Coordinates of C-alpha atoms in Angstrom, one line a residue:
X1 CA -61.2 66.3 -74.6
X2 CA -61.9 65.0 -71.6
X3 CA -59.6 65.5 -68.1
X4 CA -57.2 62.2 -67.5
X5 CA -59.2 60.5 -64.6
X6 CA -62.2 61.0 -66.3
X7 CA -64.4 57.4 -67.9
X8 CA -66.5 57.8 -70.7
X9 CA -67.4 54.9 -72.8
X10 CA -67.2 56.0 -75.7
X11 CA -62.9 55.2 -75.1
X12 CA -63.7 52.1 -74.9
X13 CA -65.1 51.4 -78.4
X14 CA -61.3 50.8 -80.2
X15 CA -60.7 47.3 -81.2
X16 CA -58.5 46.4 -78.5
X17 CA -60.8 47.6 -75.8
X18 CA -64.0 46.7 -77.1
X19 CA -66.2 45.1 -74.6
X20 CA -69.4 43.6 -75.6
X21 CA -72.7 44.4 -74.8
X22 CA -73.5 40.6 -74.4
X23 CA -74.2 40.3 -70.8
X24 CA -72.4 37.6 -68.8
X25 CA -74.9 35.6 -68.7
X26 CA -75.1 35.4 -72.8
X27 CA -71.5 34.9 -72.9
X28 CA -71.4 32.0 -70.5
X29 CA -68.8 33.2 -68.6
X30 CA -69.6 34.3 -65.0
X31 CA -68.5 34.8 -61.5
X32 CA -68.5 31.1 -60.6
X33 CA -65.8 30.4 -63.5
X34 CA -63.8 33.2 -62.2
X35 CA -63.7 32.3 -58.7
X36 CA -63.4 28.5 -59.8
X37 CA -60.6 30.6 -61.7
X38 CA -58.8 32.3 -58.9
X39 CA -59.4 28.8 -56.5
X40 CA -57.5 26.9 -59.5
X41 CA -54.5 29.6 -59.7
X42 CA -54.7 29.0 -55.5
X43 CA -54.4 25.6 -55.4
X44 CA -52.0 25.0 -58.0
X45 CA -50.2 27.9 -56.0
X46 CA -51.1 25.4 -52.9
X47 CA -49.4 22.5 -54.6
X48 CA -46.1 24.2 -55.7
X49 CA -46.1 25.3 -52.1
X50 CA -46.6 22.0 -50.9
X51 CA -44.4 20.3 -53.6
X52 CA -41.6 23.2 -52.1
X53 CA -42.7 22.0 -48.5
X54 CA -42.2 18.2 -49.3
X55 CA -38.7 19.0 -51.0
X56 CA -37.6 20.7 -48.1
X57 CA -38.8 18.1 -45.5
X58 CA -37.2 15.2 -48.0
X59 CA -33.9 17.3 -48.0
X60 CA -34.3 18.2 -43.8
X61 CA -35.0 14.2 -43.8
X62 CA -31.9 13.2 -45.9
X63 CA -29.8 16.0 -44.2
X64 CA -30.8 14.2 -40.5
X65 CA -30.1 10.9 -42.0
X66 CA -26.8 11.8 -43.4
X67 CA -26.1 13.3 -39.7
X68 CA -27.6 10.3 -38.0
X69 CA -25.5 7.7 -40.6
X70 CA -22.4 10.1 -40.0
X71 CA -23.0 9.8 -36.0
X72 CA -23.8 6.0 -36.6
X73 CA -20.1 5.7 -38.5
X74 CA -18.8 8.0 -35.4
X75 CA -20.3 5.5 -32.9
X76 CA -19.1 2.8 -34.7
X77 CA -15.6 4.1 -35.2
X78 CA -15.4 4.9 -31.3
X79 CA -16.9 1.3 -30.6
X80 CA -14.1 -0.2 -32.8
X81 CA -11.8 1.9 -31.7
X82 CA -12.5 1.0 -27.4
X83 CA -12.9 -2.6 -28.8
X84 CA -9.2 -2.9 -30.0
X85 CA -8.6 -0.5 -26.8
X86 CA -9.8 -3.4 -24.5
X87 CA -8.8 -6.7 -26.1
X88 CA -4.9 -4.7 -26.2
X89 CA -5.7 -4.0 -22.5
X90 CA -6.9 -8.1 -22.1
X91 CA -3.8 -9.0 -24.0
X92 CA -1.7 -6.9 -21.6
X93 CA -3.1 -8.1 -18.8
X94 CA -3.3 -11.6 -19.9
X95 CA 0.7 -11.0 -20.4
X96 CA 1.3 -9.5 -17.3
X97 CA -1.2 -12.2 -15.5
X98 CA 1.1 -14.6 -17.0
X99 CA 4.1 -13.1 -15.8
X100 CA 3.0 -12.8 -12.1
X101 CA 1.5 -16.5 -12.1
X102 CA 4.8 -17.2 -13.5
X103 CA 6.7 -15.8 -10.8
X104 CA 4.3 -16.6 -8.1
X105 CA 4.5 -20.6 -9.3
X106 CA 8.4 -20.2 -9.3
X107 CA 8.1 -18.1 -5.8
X108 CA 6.1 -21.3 -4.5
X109 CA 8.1 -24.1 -6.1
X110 CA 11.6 -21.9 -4.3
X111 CA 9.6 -21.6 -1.2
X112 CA 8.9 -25.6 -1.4
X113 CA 12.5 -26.2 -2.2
X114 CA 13.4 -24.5 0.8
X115 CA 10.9 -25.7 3.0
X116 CA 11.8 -29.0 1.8
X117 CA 16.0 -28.4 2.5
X118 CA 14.8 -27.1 6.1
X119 CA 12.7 -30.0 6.5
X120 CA 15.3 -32.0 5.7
X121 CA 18.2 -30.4 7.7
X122 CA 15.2 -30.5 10.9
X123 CA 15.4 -34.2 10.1
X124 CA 19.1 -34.6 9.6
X125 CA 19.9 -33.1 13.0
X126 CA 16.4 -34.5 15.3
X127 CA 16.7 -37.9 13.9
X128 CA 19.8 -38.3 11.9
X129 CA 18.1 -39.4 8.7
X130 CA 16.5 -36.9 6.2
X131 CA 14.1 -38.7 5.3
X132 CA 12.7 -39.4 8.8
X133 CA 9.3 -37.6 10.4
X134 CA 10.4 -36.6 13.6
X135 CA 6.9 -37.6 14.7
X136 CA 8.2 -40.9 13.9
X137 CA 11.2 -40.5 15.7
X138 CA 9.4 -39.5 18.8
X139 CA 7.2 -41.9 19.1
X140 CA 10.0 -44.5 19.0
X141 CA 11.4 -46.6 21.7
X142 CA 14.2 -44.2 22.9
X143 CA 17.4 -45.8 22.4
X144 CA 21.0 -44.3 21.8
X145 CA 21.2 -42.6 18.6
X146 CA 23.6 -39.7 16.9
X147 CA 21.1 -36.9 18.3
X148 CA 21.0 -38.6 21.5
X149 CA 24.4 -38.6 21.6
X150 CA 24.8 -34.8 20.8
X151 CA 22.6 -34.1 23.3
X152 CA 24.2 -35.8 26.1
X153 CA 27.4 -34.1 25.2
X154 CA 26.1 -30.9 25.2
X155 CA 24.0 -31.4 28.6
X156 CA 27.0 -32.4 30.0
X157 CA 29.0 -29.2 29.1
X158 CA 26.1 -26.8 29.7
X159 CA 26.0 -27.7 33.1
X160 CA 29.9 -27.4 33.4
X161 CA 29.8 -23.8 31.4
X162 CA 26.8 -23.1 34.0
X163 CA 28.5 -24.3 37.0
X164 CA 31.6 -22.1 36.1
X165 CA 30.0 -18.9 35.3
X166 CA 28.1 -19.1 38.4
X167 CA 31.6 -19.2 40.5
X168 CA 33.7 -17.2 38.6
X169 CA 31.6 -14.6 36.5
X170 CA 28.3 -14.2 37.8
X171 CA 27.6 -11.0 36.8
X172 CA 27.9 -12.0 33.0
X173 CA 25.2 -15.0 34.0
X174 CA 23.1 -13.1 31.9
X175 CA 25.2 -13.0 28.2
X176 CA 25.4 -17.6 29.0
X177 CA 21.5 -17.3 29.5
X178 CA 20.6 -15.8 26.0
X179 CA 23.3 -18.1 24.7
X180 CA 21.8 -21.2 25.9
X181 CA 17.8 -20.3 26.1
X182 CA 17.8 -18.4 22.4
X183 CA 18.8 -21.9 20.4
X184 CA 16.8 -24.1 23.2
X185 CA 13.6 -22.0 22.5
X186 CA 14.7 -22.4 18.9
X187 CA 15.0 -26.1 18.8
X188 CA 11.6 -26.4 20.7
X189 CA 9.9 -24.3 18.6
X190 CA 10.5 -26.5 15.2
X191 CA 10.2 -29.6 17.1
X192 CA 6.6 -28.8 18.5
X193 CA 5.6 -27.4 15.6
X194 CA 6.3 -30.3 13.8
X195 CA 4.4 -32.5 16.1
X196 CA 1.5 -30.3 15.9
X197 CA 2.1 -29.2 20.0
X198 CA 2.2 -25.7 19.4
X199 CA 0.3 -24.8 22.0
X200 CA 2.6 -25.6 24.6
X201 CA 4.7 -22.9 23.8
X202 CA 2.2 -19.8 25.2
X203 CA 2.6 -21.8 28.7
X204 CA 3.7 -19.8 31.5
X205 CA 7.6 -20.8 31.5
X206 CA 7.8 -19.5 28.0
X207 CA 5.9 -16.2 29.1
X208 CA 8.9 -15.9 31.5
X209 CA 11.4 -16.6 29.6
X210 CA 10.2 -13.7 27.0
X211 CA 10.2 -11.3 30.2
X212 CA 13.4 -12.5 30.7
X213 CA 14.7 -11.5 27.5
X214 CA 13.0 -7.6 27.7
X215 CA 14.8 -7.5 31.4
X216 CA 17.8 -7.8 29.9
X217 CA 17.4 -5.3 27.2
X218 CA 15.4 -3.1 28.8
X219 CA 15.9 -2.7 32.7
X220 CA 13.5 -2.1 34.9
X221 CA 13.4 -2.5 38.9
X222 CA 9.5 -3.5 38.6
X223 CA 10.4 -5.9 36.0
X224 CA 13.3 -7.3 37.6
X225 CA 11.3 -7.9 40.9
X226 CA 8.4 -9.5 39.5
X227 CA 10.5 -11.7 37.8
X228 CA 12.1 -12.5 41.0
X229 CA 9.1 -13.8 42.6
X230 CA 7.5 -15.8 39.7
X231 CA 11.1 -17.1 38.4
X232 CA 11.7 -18.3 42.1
X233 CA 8.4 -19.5 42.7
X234 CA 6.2 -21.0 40.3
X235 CA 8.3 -21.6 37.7
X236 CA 11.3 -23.3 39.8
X237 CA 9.0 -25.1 41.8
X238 CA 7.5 -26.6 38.5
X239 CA 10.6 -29.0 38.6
X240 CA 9.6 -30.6 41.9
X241 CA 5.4 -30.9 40.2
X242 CA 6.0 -31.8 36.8
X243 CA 9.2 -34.0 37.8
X244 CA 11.9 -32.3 35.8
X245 CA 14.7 -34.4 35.2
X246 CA 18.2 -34.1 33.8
X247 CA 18.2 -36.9 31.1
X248 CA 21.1 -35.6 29.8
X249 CA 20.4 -37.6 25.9
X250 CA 16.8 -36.4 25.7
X251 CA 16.9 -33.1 23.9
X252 CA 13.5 -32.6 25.5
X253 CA 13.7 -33.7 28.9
X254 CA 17.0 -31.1 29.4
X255 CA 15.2 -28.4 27.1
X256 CA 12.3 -28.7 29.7
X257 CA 14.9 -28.7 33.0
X258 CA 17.2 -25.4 31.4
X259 CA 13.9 -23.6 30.8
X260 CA 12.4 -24.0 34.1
X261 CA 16.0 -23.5 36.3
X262 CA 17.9 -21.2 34.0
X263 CA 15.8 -17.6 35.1
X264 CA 15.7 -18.9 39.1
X265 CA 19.9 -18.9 38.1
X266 CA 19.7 -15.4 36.8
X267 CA 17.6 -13.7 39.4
X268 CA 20.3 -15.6 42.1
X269 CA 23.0 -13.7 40.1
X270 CA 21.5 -10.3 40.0
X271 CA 20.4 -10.1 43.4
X272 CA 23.0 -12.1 45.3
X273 CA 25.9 -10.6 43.3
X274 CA 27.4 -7.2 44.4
X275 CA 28.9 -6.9 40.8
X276 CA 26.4 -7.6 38.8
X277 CA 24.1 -4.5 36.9
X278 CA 21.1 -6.7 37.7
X279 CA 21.5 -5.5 41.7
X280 CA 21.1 -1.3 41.2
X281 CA 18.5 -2.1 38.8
X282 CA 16.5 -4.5 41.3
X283 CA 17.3 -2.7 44.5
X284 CA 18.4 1.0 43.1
X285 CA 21.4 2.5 42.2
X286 CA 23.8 2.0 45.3
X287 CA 21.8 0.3 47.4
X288 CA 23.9 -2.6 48.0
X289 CA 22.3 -6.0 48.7
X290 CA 21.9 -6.1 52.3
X291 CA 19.9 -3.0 52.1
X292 CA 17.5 -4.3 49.1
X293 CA 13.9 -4.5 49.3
X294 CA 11.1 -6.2 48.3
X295 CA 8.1 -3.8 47.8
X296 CA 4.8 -5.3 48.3
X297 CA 2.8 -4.1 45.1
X298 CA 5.9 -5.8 43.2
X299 CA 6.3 -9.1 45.0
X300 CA 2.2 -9.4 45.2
X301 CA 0.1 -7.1 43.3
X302 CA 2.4 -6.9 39.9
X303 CA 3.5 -10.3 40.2
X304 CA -0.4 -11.8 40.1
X305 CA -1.2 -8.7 37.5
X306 CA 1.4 -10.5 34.8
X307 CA 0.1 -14.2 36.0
X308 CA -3.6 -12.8 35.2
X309 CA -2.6 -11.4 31.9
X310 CA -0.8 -14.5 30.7
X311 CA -3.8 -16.3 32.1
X312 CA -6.5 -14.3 30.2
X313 CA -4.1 -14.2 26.9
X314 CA -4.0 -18.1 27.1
X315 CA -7.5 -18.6 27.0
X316 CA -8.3 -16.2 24.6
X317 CA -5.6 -17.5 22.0
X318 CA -6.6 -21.1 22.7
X319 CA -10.9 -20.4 22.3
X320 CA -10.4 -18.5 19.3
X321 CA -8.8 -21.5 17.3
X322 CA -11.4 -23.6 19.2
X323 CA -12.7 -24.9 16.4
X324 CA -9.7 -25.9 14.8
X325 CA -8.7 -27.9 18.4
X326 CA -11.9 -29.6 19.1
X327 CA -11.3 -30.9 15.4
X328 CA -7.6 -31.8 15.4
X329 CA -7.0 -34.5 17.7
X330 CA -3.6 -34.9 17.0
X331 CA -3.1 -31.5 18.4
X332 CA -2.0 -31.4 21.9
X333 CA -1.5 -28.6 24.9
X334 CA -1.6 -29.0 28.3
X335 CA -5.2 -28.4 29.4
X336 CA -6.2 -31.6 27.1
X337 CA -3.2 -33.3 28.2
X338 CA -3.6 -32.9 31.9
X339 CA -7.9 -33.9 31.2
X340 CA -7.1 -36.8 29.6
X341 CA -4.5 -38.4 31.6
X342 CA -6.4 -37.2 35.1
X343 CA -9.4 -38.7 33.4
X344 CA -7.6 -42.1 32.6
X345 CA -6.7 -41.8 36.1
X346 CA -10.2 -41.8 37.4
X347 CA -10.4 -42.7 41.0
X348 CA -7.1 -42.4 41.7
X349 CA -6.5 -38.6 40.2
X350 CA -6.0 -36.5 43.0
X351 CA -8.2 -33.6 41.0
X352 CA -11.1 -35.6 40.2
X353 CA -11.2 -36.7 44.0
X354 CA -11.1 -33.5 45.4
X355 CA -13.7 -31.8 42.9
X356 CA -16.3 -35.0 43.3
X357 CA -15.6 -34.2 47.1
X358 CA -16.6 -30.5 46.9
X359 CA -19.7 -31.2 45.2
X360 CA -17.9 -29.6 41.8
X361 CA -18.0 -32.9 39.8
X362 CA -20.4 -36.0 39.6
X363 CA -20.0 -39.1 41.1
X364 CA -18.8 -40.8 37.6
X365 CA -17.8 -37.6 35.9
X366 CA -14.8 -36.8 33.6
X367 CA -13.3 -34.3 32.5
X368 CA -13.5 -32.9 29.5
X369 CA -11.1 -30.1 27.8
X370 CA -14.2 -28.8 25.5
X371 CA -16.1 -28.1 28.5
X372 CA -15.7 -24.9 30.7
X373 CA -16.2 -26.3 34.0
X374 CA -13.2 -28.3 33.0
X375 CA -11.0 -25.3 32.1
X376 CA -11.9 -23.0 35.1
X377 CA -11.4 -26.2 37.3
X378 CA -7.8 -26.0 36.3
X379 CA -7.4 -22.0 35.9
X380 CA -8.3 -22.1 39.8
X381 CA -5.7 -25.0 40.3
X382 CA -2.9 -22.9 38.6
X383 CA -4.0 -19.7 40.5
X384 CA -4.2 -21.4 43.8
X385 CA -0.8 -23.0 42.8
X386 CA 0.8 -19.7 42.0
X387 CA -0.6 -18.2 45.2
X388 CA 1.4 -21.0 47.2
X389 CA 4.3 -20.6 45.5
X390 CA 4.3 -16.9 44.8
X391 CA 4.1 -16.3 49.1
X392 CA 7.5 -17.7 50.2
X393 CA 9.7 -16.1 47.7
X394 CA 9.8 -13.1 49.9
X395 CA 11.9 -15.2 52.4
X396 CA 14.1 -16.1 49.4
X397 CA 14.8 -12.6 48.8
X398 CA 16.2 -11.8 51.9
X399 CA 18.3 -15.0 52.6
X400 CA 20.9 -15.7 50.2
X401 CA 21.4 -18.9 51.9
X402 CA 17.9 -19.9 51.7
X403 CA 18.1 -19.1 48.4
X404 CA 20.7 -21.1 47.6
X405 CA 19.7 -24.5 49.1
X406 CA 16.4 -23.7 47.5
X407 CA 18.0 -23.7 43.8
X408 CA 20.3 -26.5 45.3
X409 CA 17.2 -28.5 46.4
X410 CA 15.4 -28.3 42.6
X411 CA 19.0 -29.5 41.2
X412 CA 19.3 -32.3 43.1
X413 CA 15.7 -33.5 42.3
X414 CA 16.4 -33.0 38.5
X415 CA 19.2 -35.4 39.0
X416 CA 17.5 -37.9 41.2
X417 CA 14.8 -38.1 38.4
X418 CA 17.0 -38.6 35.7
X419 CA 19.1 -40.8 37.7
X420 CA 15.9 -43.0 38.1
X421 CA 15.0 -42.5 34.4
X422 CA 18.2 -44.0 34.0
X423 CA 18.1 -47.0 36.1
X424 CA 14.7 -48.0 35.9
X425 CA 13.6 -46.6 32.2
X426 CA 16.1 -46.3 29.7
X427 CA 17.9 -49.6 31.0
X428 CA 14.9 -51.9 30.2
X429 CA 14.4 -50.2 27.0
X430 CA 18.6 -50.3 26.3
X431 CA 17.8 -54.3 27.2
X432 CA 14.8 -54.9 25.2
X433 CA 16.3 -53.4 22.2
X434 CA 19.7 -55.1 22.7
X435 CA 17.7 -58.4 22.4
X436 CA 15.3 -57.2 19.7
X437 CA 18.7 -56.4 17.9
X438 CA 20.1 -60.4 19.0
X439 CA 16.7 -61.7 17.7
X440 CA 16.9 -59.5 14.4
X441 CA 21.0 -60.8 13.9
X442 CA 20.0 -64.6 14.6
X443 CA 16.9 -64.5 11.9
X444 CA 19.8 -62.6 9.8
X445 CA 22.1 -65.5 9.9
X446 CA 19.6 -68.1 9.3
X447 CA 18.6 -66.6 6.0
X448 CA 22.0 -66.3 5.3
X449 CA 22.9 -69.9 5.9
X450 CA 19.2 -70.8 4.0
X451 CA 20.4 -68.8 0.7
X452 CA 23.9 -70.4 1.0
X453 CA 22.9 -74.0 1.3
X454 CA 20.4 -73.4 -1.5
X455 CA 22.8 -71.6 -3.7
X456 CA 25.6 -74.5 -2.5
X457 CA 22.7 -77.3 -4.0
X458 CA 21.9 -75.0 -7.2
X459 CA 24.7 -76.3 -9.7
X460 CA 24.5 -80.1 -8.7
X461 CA 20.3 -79.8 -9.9
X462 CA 21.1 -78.1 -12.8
X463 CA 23.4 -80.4 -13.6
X464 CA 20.9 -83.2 -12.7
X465 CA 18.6 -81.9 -15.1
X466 CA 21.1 -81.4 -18.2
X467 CA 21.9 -84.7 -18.0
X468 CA 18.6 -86.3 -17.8
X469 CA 17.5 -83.8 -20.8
X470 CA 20.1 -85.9 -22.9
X471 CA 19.3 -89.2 -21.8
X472 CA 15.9 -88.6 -22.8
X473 CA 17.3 -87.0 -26.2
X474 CA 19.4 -90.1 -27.0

């Protein structure tokens, strides 16, 4: 018996483990058919491989797509979601755009309402009828009416309250100034703005009057002497230029007198009047008013220092709305005012004549407001002016007598020119309008007699004819 490892053949000749001795080639059955064998088993290996491969891309594929579908239904979700997000935020907003328009139109229409009721009430108490423009009412003939009459009354007992605080109070000049300017500046203010003259309220007597008003509230001795000298001169000497006048029924005419007189009255009070506060702020705390003095920054340097910075604030305000003037020509201020009457004036303007003279204008030249040869032509006029009238006020600070004839002077020429306003204006226009009226009254009664004789001669033609309809019917 043979060792277990070794081979004999002769094992190999049982049934089961008989091998032939056919060669492979007699058998038919070589190497090619078992390596066509093998690379069969292989590829149907391959294929189960690559059937596995496919089956695991289709699920990887359906697993994406169920993740992209389930993002998709996220996106979609979120989408719907911000959608109904925004169109509640629209319909809140739309709500709450709704309410504000809501009260924004009711703001406006109660605005209107009581623009309208001040409109009104501006009406009722200028011209005396609601429904009247007082651009209308200006441009009338003047004649006596209710505000005409108010205003009379109360020029007539301003001066009287004036005249009696002057004598007997002085020192509380100050209290009947903001009494009297405060509504005065009021009144002007509605009534310019309603004729589109706005502008004439930045001129230089309203730039006082303002100092005026901070003076009082807050004193100051370089305040009080600058407005000493430009209260006393340029502005009080503005009644003798611009002819100031005390027409007592013109609302205007005494608005424009008070405003240029009444701070020339208070500077009188607080320097002239040993009780008054106005003194130890002017001159120093017990200084008394024989020893007061005038120092020379404050009566030349300070007082042309405010002049020049109402002058530069007036131009600048008026050039930039410059469009807005040069296209509103029913706006008015005094630079176009003064150009267009000097320039209606022509040869006989005293301004034209002395500018054509000095070379500064042509021979045939106007002025114009747009231009700016026109406006420094009359900044140098006002600045030589308030150089003229700006000097002498020193001597009015040290005479009280002087002073006082020099306020006494200005009265008396506001009276004279309302006296001649009087006489030689408002009496024609009282007479034409009395005969206007006569003429009106006698057209009046003829059509009155007219419709009486007609409605007198009425019945008997009716008559007439009712008779003749049955004549003719018979």
């Amino acid at each position: 018996m043979s060792e277990p490892g070794d081979c004999d053949i002769d094992d190999y000749e049982s049934d089961d483990y008989v091998i032939s001795e056919m060669s492979f080639s007699e058998s038919g059955f070589g190497l090619v058919d078992i390596f066509d064998l093998i690379v069969g088993k292989l590829s149907a290996t391959g294929l189960k491989v690559e059937e596995a491969k496919n089956k695991v891309k289709q699920k990887a594929k359906a697993s994406v797509h169920d993740v992209r579908e389930a993002v998709q239904n996220v996106r979609d979700d979120v989408k719907e979601a911000v959608r109904h997000v925004k169109d509640d935020m629209n319909r809140v907003n739309n709500r709450v755009k709704e309410r504000v328009d809501q009260s924004v139109s009711q703001a406006r229409a109660r605005g209107k309402r009581i623009n309208r009721s001040f409109t009104e009430l501006r009406r009722r108490v200028i011209t005396g009828d609601k429904k009247k423009p007082v651009r209308e009412f200006v441009q009338e003939v003047p004649i006596v009416k209710k505000v005409d009459k108010i205003s009379f009354t109360m020029g007539v007992l301003v001066m009287i309250l004036s005249e009696y605080i002057l004598i007997t109070k002085p020192e509380k000049f100050e209290l009947l100034f903001m009494a009297i300017i405060l509504p005065v500046l009021f009144l002007r203010y509605h009534i310019y703005r309603s004729l589109n003259w706005g502008y004439y309220l930045i001129d230089f007597c309203y730039f006082v009057q303002l100092l005026c008003f901070i003076a009082i509230l807050y004193p100051s001795k370089l305040l009080f002497q600058v407005l000493f000298v430009v209260s006393s001169g340029p502005l009080c000497f503005a009644i003798l230029i611009w002819r100031n006048s005390l027409v007592f029924h013109s609302l205007d005419k005494v608005t424009s007198t008070l405003l240029h007189l009444y701070p020339a009255l208070l500077m009188y009070c607080w320097r002239w009047t040993a009780a008054s506060p106005g003194l130890d702020v002017m001159c120093g705390p017990g200084v008394g008013i024989d020893a007061c003095v005038l120092e020379f920054d404050n009566w030349i340097v300070w007082s042309f220092a405010f002049y020049g910075f109402w002058q530069m604030s007036y131009v600048l305000i008026t050039e930039l709305d410059g469009e807005r003037i040069r296209n509103d020509k029913t706006m008015d201020f005094a630079v176009r005012h003064l150009t267009i009457r000097e320039s209606k004036k022509n040869k006989r303007s005293l301004y034209l004549r002395i500018t054509r003279a000095l070379g500064i204008m042509g021979p045939d030249e106007l002025f114009n407001y747009e231009q700016w040869k026109t406006k420094i032509i009359f900044m140098s006029v006002q600045a030589v002016y308030t150089i003229i009238t700006v000097v002498p006020t020193i001597l009015l600070f040290y005479s009280e007598t002087l002073h006082f004839a020099y306020l006494l002077l200005t009265f008396i020429v506001a009276l004279w020119n309302g006296a001649c306003f009087y006489i030689e204006v408002f009496s024609a226009q009282y007479l034409q309008k009395l005969q206007k009226t006569l003429e009106h009254d006698k057209i009046e009664r003829r059509r009155l007699r007219s419709e009486s004789s007609s409605t007198s001669t009425s019945p008997v033609r009716s008559r007439t004819t009712s008779t003749s309809a049955t004549d003719t019917g018979n």
